[in-house]
Short mmCIF file of C-alpha atoms in Angstrom, two decimals:
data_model
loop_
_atom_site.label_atom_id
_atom_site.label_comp_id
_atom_site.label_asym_id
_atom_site.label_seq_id
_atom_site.Cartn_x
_atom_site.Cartn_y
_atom_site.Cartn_z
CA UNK O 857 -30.38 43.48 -22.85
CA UNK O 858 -29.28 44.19 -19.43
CA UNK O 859 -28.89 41.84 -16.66
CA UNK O 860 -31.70 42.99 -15.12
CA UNK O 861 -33.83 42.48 -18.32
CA UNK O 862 -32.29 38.89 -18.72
CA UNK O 863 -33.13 37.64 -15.55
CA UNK O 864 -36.45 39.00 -15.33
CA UNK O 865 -37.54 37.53 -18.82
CA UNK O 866 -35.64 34.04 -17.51
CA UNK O 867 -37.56 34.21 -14.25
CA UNK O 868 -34.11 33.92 -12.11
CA UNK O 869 -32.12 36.39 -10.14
CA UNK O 870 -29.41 39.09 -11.16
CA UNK O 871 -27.22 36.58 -8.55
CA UNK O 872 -27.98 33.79 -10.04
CA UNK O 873 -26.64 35.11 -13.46
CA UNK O 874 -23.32 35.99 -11.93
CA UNK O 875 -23.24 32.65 -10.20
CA UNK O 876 -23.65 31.04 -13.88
CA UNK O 877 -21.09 33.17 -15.12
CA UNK O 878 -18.91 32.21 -12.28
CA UNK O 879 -19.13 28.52 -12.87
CA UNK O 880 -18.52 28.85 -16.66
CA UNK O 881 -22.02 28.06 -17.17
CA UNK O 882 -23.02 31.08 -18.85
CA UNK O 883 -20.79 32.44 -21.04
CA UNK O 884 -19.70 36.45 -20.10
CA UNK O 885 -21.36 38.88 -23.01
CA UNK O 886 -19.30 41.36 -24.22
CA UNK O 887 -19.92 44.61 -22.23
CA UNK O 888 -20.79 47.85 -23.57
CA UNK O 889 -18.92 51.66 -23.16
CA UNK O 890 -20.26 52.47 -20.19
CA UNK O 891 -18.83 48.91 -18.44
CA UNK O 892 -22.42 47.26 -18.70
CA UNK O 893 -22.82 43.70 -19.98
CA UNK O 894 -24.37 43.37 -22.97
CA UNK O 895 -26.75 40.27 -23.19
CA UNK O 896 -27.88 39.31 -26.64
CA UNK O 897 -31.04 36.41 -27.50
CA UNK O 898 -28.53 33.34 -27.09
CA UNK O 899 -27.82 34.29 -24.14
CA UNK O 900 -31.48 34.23 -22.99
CA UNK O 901 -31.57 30.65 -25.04
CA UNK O 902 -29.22 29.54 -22.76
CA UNK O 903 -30.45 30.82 -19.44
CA UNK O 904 -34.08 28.81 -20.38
CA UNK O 905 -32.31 25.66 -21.45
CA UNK O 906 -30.44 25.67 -18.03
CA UNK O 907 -33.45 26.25 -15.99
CA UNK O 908 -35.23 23.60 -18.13
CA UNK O 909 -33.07 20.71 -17.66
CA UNK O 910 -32.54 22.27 -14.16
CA UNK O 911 -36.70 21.46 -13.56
CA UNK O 912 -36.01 18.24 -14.98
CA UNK O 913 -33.23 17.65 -11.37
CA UNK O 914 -30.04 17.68 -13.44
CA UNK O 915 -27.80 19.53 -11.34
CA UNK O 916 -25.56 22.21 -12.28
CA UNK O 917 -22.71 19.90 -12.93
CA UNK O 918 -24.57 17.88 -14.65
CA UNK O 919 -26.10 20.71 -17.20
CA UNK O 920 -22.92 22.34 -18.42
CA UNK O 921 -21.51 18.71 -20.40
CA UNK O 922 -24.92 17.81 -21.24
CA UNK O 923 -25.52 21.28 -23.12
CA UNK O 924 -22.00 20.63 -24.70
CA UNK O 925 -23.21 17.13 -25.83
CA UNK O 926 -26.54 18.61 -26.85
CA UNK O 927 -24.92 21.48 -29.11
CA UNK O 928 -22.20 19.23 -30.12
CA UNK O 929 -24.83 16.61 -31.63
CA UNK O 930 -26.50 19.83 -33.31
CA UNK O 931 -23.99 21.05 -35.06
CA UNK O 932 -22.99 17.56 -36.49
CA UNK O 933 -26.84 16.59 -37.47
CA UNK O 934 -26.53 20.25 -39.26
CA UNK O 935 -22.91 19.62 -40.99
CA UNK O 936 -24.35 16.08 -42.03
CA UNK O 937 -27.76 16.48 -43.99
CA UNK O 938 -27.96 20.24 -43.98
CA UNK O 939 -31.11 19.83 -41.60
CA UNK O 940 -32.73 21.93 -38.82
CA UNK O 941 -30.17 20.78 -36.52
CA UNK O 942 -32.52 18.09 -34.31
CA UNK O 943 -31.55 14.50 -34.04
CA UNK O 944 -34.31 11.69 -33.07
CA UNK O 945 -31.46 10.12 -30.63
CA UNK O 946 -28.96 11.76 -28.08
CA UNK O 947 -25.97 11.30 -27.42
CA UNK O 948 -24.48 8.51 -24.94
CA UNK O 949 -23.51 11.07 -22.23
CA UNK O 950 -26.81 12.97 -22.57
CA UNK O 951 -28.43 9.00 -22.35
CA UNK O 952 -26.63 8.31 -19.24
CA UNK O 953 -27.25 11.30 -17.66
CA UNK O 954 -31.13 10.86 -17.93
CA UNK O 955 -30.66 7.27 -17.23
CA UNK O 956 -29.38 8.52 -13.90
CA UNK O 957 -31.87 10.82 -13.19
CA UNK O 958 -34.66 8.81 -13.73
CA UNK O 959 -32.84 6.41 -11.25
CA UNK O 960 -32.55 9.09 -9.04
CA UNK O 961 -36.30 9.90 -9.52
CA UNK O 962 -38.00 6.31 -8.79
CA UNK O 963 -35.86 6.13 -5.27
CA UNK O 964 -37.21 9.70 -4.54
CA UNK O 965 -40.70 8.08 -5.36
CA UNK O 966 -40.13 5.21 -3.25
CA UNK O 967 -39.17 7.10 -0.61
CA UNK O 968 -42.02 9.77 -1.01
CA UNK O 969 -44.62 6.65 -0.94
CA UNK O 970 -42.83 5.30 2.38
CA UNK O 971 -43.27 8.83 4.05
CA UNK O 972 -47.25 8.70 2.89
CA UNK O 973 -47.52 5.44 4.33
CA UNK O 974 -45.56 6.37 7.62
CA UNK O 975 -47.95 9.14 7.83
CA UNK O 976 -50.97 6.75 7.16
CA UNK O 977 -50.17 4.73 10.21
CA UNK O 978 -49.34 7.28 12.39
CA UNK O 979 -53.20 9.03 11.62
CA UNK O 980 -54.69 5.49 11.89
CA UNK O 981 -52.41 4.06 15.04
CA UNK O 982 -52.57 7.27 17.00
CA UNK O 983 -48.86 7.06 17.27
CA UNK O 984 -46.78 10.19 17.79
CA UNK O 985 -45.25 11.58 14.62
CA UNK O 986 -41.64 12.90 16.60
CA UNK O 987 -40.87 8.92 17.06
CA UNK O 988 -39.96 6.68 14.52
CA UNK O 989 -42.52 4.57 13.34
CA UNK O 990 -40.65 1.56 13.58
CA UNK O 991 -40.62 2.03 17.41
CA UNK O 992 -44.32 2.47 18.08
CA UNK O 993 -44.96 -1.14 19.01
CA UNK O 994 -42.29 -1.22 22.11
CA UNK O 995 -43.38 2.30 22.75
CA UNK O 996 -47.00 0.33 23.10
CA UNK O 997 -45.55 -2.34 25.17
CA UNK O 998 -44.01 -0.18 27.73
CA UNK O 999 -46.98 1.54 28.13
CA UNK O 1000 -49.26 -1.28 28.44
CA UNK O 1001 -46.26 -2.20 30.97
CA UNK O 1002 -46.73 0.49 32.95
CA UNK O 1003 -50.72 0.61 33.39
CA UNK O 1004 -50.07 -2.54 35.12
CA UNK O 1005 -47.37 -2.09 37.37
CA UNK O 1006 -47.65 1.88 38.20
CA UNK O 1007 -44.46 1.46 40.10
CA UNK O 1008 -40.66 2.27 38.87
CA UNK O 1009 -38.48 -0.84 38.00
CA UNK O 1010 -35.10 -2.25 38.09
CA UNK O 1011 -35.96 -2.43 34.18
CA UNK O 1012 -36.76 1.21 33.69
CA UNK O 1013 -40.86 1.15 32.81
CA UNK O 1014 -40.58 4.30 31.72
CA UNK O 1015 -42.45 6.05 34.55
CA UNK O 1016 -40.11 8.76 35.36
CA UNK O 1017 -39.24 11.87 33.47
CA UNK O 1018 -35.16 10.67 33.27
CA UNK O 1019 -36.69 7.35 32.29
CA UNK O 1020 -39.37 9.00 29.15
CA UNK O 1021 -36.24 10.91 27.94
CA UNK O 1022 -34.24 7.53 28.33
CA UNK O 1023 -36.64 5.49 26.33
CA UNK O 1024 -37.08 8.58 23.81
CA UNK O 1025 -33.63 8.58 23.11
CA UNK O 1026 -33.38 4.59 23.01
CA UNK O 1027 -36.56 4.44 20.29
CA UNK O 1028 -34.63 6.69 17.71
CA UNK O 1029 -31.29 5.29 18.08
CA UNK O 1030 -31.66 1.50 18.91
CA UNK O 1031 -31.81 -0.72 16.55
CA UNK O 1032 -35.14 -2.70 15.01
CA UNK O 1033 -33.17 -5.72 16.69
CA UNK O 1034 -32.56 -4.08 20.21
CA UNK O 1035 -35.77 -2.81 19.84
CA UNK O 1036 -37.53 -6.18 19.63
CA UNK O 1037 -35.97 -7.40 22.24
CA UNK O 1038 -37.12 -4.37 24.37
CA UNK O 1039 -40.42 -5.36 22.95
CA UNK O 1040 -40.38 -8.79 23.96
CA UNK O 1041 -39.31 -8.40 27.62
CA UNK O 1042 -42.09 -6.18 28.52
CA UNK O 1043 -44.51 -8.15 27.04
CA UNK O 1044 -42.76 -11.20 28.82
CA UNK O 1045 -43.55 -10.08 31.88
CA UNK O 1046 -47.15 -9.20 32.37
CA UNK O 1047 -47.73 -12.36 30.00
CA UNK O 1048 -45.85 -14.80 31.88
CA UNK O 1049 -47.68 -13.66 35.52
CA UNK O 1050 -43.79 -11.97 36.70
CA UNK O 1051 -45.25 -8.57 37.69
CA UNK O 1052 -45.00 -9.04 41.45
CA UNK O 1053 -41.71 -10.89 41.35
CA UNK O 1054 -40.58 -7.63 38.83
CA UNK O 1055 -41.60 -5.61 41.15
CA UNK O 1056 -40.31 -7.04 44.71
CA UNK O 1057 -36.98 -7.39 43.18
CA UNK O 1058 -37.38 -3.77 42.08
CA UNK O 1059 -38.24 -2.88 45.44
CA UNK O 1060 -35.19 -5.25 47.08
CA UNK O 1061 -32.76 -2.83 44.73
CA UNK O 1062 -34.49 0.26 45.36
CA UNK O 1063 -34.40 0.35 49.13
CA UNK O 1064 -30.66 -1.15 49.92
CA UNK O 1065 -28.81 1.43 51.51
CA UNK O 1066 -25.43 2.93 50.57
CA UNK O 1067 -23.79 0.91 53.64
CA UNK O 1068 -25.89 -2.45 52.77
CA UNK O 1069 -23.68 -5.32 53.65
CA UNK O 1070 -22.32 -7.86 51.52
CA UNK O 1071 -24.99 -10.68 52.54
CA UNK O 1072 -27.89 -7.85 51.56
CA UNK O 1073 -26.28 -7.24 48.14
CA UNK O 1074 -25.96 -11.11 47.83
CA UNK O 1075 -29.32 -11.57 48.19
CA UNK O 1076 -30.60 -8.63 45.64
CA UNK O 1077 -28.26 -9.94 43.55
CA UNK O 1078 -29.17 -13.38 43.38
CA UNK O 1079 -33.24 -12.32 43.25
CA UNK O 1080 -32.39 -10.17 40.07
CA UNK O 1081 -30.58 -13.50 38.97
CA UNK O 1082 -33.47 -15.63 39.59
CA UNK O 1083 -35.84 -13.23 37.91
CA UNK O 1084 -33.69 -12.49 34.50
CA UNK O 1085 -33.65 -16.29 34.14
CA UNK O 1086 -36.99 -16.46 33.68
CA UNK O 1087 -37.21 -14.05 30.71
CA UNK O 1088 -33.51 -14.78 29.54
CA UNK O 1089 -35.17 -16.75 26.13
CA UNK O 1090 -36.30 -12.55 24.92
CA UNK O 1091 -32.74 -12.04 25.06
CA UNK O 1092 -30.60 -11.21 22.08
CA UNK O 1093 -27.39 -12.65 23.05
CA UNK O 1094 -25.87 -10.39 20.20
CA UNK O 1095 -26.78 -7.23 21.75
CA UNK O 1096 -25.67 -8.08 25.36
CA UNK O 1097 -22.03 -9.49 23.73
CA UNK O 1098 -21.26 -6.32 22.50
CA UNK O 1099 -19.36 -2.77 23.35
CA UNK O 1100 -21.95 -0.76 24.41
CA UNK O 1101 -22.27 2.37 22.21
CA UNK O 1102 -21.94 5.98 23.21
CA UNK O 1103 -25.53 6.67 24.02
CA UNK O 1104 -25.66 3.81 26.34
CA UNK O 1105 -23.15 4.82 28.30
CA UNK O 1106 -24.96 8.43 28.44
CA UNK O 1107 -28.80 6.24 29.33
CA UNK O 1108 -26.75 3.64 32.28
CA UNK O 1109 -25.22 7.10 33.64
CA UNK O 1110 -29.04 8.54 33.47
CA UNK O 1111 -30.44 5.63 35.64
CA UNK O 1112 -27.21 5.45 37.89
CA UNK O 1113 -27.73 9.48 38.54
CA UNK O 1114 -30.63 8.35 41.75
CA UNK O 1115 -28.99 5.10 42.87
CA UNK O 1116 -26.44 5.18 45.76
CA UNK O 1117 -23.29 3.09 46.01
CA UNK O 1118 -24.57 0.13 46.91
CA UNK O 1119 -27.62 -0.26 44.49
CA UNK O 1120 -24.72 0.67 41.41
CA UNK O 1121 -22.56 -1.84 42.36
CA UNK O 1122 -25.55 -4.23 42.96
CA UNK O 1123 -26.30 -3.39 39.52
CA UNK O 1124 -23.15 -3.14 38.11
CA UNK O 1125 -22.67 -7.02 39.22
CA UNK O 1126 -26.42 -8.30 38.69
CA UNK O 1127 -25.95 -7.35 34.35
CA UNK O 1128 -22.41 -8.35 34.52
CA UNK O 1129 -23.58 -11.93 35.62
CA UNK O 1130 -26.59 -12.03 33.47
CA UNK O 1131 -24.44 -11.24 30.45
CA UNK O 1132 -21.65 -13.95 31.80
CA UNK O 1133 -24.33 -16.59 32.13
CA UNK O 1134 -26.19 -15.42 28.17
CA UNK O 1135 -22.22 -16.20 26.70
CA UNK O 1136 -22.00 -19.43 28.61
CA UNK O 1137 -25.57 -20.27 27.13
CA UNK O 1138 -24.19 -19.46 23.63
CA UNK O 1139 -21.54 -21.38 23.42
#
């Protein structure tokens, strides 16, 4: 047989018989006058055996020492009782290579059954499949959030573009933890009656000038203060204690991108005390 021939009866490719042959997986045939391999019925044996245990998800590391053990056991079931060369048991290799598999196979099963069920909630919620489903309920909250108040926020209510991208960005790389506590500040508010205090301090931030004066920075300051007390018990004290991360740095420079001096450094100093006063709190 040709390689052509070969492959076409083992339903693979010409390249995938010189990729075999490359990896020691296929032995080389002996080739002909003319320079042609020559490609007798083992070698088609061979080829199917591969491609079955290859269906099975051995890989092709895996196939070459478990054909070895399989041949190996053959010939010794053959030398032993002059049989047909089958054996009712395989070898320990060939045992823990299956064992492995089949490991392999109930996690991809598990995992398969998660993605169903991700996809089940997504239909039935009417959330959007390019989020992570484990953010839907903030991404609810901030909406509901934002029907109410239909004004920006100190807190980001995710009403501008820079904002969607922000929280976007936030629901695939924050944490379930960070997330919750996203979650539980924006339902904080509207539940506890603080939208109009949210939003005057909002508005005391928003409209200071870049040349406000100490006592005006004072005073947003200490409002923010006042208002961040009142939801401080939705605070993770964990996530407030730490270095931020890379993308946080990238989301604060987002939100800073529209503010002037003044409001930053209003801001700067309003989190810095708020995460000063959570420490003192744990202790």
């Amino acid at each position: 047989m040709k390689s052509g021939e070969l492959a076409h009866m083992a339903g693979v490719s010409v390249r995938t018989l010189r990729h075999y042959h490359a990896i020691g997986l296929l032995p080389e045939p002996k080739r002909a006058e003319n320079g042609y391999r020559e490609y007798e019925a083992e070698h088609l044996l061979r080829l199917l055996r591969i491609r079955q245990l290859a269906s099975l998800g051995l890989s092709l590391e895996q196939i070459a020492p478990m054909l070895d053990e399989l041949d190996a056991e053959r010939r010794e079931v053959e030398g032993r009782d002059g049989g047909d060369g089958t054996s009712d048991e395989l070898g320990a290799g060939a045992e823990q290579l299956l064992d492995e598999l089949d490991r392999q196979l109930v996690e991809q099963i598990a995992h398969l059954e998660h993605q169903r069920e991700l996809i089940r909630h997504i239909r039935t919620r009417q959330t959007d499949p390019d989020y992570p489903e484990r953010a839907a309920s903030v991404l609810e909250a901030i909406d509901a959030f934002e029907r109410q108040t239909s004004a920006h926020g100190f807190l980001l209510s995710a009403l501008t573009d820079d904002d969607k991208i922000a929280m976007g960005i936030a629901a695939h790389l924050y944490s379930d933890a960070e997330l919750a506590e996203i979650e539980r500040i924006f339902r904080a508010i509207p539940e506890r009656g603080l939208i109009d205090e949210y939003l005057r301090v909002s508005h005391l931030i928003d409209t200071l000038p870049g040349n406000a004066s100490a006592e005006e920075r004072e005073r947003a300051i200490k409002a923010g203060m006042a208002f961040l007390d009142k939801i401080a018990d939705c605070m993770d004290v964990s996530n407030w204690l730490r270095p931020d991360k890379d993308y946080e740095r990238m989301l604060e420079n987002m939100a800073m991108v529209h503010y002037n001096d003044a409001q930053i450094a209003v801001s700067d100093e309003l989190f810095l005390r708020f995460t000063e006063r959570l420490a003192q709190r744990n202790v």
